[in-house]
Coordinates of C-alpha atoms in Angstrom, one line a residue:
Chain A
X1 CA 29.3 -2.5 1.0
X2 CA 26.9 -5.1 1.2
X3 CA 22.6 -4.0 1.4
X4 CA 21.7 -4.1 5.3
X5 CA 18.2 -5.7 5.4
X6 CA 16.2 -4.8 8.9
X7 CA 13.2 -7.2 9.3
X8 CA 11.4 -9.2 12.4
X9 CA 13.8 -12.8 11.6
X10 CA 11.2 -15.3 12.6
X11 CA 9.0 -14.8 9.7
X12 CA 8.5 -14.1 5.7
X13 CA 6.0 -11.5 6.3
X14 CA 6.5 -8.5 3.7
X15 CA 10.5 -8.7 3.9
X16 CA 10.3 -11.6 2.0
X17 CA 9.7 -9.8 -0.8
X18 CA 12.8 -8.1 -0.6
X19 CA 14.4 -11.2 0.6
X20 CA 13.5 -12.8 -2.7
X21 CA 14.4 -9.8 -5.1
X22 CA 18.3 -9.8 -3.5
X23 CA 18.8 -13.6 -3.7
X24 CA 17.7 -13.6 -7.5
X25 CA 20.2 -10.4 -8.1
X26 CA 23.0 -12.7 -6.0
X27 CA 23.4 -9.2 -4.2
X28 CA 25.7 -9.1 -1.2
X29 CA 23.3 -8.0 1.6
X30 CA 22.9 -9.3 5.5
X31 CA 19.8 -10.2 6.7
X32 CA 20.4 -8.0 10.4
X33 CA 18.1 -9.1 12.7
X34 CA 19.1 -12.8 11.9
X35 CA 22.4 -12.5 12.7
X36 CA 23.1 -13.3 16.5
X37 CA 22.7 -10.6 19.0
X38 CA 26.4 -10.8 20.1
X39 CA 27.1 -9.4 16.2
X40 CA 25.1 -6.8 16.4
X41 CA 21.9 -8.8 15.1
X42 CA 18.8 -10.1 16.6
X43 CA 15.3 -8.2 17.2
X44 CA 17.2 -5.8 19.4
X45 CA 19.1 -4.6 16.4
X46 CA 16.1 -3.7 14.5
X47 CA 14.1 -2.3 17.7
X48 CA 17.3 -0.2 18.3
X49 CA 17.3 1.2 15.0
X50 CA 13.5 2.6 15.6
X51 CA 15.5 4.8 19.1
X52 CA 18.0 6.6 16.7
X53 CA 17.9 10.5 16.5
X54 CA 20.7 10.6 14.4
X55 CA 18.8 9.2 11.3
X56 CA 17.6 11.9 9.0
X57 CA 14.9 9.8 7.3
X58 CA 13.7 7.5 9.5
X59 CA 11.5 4.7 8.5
X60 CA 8.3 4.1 9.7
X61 CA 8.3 0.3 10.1
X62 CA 10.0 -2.6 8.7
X63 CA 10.9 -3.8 6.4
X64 CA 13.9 -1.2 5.5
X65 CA 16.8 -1.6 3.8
X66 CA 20.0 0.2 4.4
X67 CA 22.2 1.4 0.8
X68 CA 25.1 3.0 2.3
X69 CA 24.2 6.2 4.0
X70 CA 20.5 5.7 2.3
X71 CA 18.0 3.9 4.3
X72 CA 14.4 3.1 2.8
X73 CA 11.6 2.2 4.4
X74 CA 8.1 0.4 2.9
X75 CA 8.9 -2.7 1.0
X76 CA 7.2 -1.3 -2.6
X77 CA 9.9 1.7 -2.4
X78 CA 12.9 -0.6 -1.3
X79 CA 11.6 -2.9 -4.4
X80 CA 11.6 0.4 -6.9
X81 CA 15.0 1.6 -5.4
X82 CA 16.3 -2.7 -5.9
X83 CA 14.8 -3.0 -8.9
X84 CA 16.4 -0.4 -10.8
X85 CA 20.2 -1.5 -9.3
X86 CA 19.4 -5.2 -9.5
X87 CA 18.5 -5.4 -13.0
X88 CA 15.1 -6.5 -11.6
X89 CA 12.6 -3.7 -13.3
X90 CA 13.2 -2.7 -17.0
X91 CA 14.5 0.6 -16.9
X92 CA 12.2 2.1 -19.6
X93 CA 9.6 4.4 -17.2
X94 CA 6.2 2.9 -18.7
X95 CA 7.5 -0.6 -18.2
X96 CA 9.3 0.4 -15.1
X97 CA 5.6 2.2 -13.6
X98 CA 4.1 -0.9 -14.9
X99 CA 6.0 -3.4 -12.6
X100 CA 5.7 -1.0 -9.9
X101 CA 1.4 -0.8 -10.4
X102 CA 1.8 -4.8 -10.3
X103 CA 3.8 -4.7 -6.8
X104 CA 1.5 -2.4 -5.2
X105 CA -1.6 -4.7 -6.3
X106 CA 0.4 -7.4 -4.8
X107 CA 1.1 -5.8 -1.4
X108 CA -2.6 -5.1 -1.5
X109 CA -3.7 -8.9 -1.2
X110 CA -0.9 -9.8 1.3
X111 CA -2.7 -6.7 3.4
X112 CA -5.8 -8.4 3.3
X113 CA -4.0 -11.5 3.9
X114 CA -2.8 -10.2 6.9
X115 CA -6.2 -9.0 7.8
X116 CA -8.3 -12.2 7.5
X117 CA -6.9 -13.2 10.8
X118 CA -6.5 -9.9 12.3
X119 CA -9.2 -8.0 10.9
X120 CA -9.8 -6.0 14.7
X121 CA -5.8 -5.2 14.5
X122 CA -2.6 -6.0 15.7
X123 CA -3.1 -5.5 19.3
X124 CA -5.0 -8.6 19.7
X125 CA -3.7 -12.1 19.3
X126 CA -6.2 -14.1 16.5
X127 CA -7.5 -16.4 19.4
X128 CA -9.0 -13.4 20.8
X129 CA -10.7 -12.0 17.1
X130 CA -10.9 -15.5 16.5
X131 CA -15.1 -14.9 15.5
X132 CA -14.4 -11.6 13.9
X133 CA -11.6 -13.7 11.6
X134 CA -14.1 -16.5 10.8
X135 CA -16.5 -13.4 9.2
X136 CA -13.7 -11.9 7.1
X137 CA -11.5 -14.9 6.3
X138 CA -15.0 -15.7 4.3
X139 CA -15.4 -12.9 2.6
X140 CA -12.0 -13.4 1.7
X141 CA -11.9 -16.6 0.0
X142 CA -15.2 -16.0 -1.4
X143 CA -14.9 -12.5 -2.8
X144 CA -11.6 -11.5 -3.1
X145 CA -9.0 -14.3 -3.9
X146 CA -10.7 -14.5 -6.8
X147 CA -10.5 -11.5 -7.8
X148 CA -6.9 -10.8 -7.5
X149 CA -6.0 -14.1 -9.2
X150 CA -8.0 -13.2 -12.0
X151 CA -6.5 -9.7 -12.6
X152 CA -2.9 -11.7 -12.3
X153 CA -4.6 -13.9 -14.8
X154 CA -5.3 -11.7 -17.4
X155 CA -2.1 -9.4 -17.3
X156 CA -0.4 -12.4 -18.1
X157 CA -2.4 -13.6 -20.8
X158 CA -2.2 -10.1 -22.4
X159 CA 1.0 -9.3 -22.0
X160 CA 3.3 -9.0 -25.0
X161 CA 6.0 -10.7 -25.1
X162 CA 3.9 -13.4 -23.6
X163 CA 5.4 -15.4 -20.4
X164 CA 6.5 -17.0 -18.4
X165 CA 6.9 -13.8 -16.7
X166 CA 4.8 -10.5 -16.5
X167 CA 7.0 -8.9 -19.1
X168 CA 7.7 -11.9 -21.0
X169 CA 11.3 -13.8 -20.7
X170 CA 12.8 -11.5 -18.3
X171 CA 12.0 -11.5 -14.5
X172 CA 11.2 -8.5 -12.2
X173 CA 10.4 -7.8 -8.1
X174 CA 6.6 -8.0 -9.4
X175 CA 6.9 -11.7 -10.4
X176 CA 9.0 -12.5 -7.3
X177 CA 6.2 -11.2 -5.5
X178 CA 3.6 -12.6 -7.3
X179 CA 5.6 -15.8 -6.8
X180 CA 5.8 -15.4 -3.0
X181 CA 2.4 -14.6 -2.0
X182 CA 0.6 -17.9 -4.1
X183 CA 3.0 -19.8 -1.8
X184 CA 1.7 -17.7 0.7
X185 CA -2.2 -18.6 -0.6
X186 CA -1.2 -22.4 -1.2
X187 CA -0.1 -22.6 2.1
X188 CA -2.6 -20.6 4.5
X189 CA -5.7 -21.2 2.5
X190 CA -4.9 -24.8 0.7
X191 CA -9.0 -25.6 -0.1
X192 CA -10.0 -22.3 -1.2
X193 CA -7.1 -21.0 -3.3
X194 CA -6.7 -24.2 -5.4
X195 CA -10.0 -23.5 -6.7
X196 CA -9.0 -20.3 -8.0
X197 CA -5.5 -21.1 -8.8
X198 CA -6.9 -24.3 -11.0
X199 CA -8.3 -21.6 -13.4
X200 CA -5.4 -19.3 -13.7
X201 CA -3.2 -21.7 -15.6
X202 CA -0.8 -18.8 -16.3
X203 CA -0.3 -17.7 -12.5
X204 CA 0.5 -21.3 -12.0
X205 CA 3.1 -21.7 -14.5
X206 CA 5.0 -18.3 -13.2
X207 CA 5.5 -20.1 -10.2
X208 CA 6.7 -23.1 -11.1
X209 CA 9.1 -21.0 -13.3
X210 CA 10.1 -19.0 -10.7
X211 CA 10.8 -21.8 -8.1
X212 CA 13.1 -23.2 -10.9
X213 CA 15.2 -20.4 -11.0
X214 CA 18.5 -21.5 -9.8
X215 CA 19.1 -18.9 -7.1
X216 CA 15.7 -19.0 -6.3
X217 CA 15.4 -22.9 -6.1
X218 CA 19.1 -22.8 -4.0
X219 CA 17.4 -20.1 -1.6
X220 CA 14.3 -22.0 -0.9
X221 CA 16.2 -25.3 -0.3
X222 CA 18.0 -22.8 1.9
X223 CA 18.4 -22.2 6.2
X224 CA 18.0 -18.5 4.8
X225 CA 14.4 -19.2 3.9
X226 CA 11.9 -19.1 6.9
X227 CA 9.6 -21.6 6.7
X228 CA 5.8 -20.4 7.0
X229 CA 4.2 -20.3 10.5
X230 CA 1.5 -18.8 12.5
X231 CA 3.4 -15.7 13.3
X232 CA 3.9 -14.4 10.0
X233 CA 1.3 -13.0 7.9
X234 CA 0.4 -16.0 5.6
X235 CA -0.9 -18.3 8.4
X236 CA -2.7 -21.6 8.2
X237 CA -6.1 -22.0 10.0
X238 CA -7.9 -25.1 8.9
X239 CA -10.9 -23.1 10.3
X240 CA -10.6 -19.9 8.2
X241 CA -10.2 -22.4 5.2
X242 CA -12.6 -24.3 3.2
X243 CA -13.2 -25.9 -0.2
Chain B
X1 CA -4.4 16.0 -24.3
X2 CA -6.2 16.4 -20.6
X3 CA -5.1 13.9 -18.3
X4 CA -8.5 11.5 -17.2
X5 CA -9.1 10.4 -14.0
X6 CA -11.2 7.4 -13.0
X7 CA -12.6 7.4 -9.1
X8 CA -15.8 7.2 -7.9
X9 CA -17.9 10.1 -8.2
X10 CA -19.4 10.6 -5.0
X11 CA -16.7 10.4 -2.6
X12 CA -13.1 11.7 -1.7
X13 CA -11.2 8.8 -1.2
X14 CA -7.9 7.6 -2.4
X15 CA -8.6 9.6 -5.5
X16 CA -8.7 12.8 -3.6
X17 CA -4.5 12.3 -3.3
X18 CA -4.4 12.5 -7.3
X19 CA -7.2 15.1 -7.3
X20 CA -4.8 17.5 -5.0
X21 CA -2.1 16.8 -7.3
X22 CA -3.5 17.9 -10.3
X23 CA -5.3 20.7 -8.8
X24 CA -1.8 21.6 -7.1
X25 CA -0.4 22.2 -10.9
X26 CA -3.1 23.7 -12.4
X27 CA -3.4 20.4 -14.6
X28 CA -5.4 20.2 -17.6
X29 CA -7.6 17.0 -16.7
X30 CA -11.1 15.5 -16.7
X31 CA -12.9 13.8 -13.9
X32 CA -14.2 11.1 -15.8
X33 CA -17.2 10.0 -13.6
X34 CA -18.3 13.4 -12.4
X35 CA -19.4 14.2 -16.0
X36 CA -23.2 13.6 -16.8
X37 CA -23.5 10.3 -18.4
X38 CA -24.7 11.5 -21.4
X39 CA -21.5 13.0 -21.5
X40 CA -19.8 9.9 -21.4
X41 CA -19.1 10.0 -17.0
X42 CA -21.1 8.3 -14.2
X43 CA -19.7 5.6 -12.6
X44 CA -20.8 3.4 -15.9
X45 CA -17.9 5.0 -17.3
X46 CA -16.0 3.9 -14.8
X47 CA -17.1 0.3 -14.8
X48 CA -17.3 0.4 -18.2
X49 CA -13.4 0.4 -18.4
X50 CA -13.2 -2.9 -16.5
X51 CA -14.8 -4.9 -19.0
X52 CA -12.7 -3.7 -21.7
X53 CA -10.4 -6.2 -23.1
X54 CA -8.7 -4.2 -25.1
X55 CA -6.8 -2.5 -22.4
X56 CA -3.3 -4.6 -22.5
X57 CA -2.5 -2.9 -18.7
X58 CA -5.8 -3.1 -17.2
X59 CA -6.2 -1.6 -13.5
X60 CA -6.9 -4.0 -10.7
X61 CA -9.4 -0.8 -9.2
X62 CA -10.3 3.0 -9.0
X63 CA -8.7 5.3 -9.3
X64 CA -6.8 5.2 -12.6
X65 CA -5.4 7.7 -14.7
X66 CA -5.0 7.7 -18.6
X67 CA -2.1 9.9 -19.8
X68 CA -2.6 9.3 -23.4
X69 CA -2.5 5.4 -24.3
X70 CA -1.1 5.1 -20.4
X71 CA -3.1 3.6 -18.3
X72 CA -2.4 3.5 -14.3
X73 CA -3.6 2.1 -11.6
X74 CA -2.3 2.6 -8.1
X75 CA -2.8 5.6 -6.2
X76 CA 0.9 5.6 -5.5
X77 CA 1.8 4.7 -8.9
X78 CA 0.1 7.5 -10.2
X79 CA 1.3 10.2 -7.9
X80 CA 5.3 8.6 -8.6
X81 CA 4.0 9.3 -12.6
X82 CA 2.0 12.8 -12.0
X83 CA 5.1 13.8 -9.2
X84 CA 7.6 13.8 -12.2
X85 CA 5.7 15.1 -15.1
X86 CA 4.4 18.1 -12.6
X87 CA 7.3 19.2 -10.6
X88 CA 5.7 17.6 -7.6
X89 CA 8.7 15.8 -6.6
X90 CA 12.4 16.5 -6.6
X91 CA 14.1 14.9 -9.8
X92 CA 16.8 13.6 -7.7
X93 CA 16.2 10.1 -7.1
X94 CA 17.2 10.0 -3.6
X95 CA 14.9 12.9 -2.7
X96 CA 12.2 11.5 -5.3
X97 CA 12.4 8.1 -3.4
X98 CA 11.6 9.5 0.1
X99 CA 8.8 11.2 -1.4
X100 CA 7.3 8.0 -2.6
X101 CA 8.2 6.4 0.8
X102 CA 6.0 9.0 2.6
X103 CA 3.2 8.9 0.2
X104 CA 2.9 4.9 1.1
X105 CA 3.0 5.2 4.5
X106 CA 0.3 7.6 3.8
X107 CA -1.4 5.4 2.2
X108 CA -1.0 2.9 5.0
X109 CA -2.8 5.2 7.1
X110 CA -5.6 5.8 5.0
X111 CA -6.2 2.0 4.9
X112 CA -6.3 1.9 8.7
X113 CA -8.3 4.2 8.4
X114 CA -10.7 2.9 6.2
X115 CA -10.6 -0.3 8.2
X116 CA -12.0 1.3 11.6
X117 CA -15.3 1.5 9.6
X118 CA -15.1 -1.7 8.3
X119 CA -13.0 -4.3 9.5
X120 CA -14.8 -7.5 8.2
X121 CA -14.3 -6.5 4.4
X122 CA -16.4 -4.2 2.1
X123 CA -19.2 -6.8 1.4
X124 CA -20.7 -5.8 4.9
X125 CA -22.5 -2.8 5.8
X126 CA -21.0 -0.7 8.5
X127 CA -24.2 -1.1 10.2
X128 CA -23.7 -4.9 10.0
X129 CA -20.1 -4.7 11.7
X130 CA -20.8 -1.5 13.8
X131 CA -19.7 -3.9 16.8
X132 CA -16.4 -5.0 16.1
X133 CA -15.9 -1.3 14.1
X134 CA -16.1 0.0 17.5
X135 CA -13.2 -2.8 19.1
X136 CA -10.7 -1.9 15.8
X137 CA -11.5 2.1 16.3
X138 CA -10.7 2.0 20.1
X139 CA -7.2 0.4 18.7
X140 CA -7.0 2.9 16.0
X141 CA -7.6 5.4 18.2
X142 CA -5.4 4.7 21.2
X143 CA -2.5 3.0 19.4
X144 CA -2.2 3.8 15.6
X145 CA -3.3 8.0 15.5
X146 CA -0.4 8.8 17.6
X147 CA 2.3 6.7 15.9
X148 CA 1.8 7.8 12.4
X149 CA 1.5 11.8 13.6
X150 CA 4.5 11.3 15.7
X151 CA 6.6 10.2 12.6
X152 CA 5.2 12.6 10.8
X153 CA 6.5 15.2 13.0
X154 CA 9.6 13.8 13.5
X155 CA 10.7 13.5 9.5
X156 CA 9.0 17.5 9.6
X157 CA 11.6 18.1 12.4
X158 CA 14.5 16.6 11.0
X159 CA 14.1 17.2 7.6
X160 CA 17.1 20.4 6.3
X161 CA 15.5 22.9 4.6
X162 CA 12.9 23.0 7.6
X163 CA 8.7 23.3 6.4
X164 CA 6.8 24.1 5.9
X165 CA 6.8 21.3 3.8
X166 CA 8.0 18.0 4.2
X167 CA 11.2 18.6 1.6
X168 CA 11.7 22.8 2.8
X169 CA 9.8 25.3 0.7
X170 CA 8.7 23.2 -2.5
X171 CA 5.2 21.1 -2.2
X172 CA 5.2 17.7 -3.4
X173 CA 2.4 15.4 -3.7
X174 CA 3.3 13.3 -0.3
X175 CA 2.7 17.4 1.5
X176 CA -0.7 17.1 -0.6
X177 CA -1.8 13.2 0.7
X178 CA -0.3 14.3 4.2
X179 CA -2.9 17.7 4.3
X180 CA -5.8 15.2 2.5
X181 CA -5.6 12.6 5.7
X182 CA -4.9 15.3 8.5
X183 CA -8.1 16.7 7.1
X184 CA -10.0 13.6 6.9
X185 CA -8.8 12.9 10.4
X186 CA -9.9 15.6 11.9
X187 CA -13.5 15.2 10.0
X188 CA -13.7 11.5 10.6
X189 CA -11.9 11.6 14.3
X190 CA -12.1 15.0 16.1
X191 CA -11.7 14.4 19.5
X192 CA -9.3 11.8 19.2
X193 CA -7.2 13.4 16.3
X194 CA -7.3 16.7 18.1
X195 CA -5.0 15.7 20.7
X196 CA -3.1 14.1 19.1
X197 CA -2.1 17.5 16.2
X198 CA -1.9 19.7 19.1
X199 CA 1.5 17.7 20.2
X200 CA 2.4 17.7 16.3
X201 CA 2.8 21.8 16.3
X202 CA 4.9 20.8 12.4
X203 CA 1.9 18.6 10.9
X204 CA -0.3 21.4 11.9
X205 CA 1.6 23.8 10.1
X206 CA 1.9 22.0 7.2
X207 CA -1.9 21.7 6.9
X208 CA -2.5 25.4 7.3
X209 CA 0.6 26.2 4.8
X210 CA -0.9 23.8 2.0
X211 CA -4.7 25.1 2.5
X212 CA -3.6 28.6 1.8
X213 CA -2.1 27.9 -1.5
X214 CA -3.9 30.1 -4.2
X215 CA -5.0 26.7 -6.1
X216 CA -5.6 24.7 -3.2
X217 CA -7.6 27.2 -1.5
X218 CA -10.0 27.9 -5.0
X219 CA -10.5 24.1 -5.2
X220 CA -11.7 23.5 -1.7
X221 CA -13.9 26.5 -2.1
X222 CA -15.1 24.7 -5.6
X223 CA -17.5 22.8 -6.1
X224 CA -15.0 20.2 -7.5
X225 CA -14.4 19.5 -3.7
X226 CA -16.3 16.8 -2.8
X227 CA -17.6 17.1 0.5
X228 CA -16.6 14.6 3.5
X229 CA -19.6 12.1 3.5
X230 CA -20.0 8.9 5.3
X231 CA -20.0 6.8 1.5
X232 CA -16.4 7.6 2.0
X233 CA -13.4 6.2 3.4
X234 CA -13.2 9.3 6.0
X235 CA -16.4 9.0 7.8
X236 CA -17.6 10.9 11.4
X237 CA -19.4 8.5 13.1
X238 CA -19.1 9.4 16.8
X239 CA -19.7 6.4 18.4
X240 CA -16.0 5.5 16.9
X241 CA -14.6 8.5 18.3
X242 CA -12.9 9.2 21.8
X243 CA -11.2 12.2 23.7

């Protein structure tokens, strides 16, 4: 039975993550909400899915993935339950806690991705917290991009086996997701994050490894990979940005 | 070997979720930074760690545990660790899973939380962003209080064995975070929050259930309790509050 992904279909956002982690596995899974509405796809499908009594567990939000009769919800524990069965996590615990610690840190920054140009909340469009965004998107590139890319940074050039990848030769959900969200940085915030990404030599090689990947490189070339816009969470404001 | 915790000394927080759990097993461990520091604590112990490079899994931020030569960062990481190696989670991985899912959307809330108090980043005084606090706690209030209690309820109403606790009779350390923010909500938010636990009759229970267990109910009476203060992420300031 193939995985049943539920995610809005109009944008990467924090499904892509899990996006990412079942094309590199090859896994058998259907994106729901982009199929058409007449088969049982669309936003309807996921909204729908929110109205169910029947559902033991219900998640809070998407992303959530459905595994049979098991559905998870929150992207970091649909990534420990994937990475386990996808061969995407070693299995040893310290090494398996240790990809998980790197995840989390991840989902951190795209939070405060998302927050740069919603930092009042969701209820408002940006145009409207358009000042407010100006104030934090600075803060932002000035305090905190660096900071994360450093910490990537020097995991890598710690880690033993060293590279391309965060445990060495093999890749896990953490790279993916390291992988997705300097895509995300190099596309929302172009001036500011090639500053920091010019002195993280090792960040900027797992990338490039990772985009050569020959699932991932068929999947980005791919109608199955959204393109970045201003809906999703890594948007591009030339007027948040600067060098 | 004591367990070691590393969070700020002065304030709840997110380490107040690991704090619970260890005081919920009667764990042996040491409060790094609430030691004296010419007992090797203050928060120069803490920042000490950071600029170790011998640390080949460094954190990314406080809190942290040590469990021997472990080190881990990520509140959620070190709950999935701690939830294991003291019976606060179930060993079966379905049941362990949905823990973990609950503890993150936890989590979740206490960032939104945190964020009502400062939604332009941490570099700002709340006294320096007191005006657009006010616009993201009138959203917090109105549209994000309800919507995490109400799932909380509903997973309480649906879950077989029924409560107390979120998994029937046995604690685990996502009851523990859930208690942590219901009290910090009603500190931090007490008009607002009060309506909306009086239509969450399960949550409620839960809190009182949890409070009157013989080692959470010495520690809250201990002086290892830190009290709510406005340093930390929970903070009653009423001009953010609302009936």
């Amino acid at each position: 039975m193939p995985y049943e992904l539920y995610y809005w279909p109009e944008i990467q956002g924090r499904g892509e993550l899990v996006r990412l982690a079942l094309e590199e596995a090859g896994a058998d899974y259907v994106d729901v909400a982009r199929l058409p509405d007449g088969e049982g796809g669309g936003v309807s499908a996921l909204m729908a899915f929110f109205d169910r009594t029947d559902i033991a567990r219900p998640p809070f939000a998407a992303p959530f993935l459905k595994d049979g009769v098991v559905v998870i919800g929150q992207t970091a524990a649909i990534l420990l339950h994937l990475g386990d069965r996808l061969g995407l996590a070693p299995p040893e615990p310290t090494g398996r806690l240790w990809v998980h610690q790197i995840l989390l840190t991840v989902l951190d920054l795209v939070g405060e991705v998302h927050d740069t140009h919603h930092p009042l909340g969701g209820h408002l469009y940006y145009e409207d917290q358009k000042a407010e965004a100006l104030r934090r998107a600075e803060d932002f590139r000035t305090q905190r991009i660096g900071k994360f890319i450093r910490w990537f940074e020097t995991i890598l050039e710690r880690s033993e086996p060293a590279g391309p990848y965060l445990l060495g030769e093999a890749v896990t959900y953490a790279d993916l997701a390291l992988f997705q969200v300097v895509e995300g940085l190099a596309y929302a915030y172009p001036l500011s994050f090639s500053a920091a990404l010019a002195e993280a030599p090792r960040v900027a090689a797992l990338r490039r490894a990772t985009a050569e990947r020959a699932r991932i490189k068929a999947y980005l070339a791919s109608e199955r990979r959204i393109p970045f816009n201003e809906q999703g969470i890594f948007r591009h404001y030339p007027e948040l940005d600067s060098a």
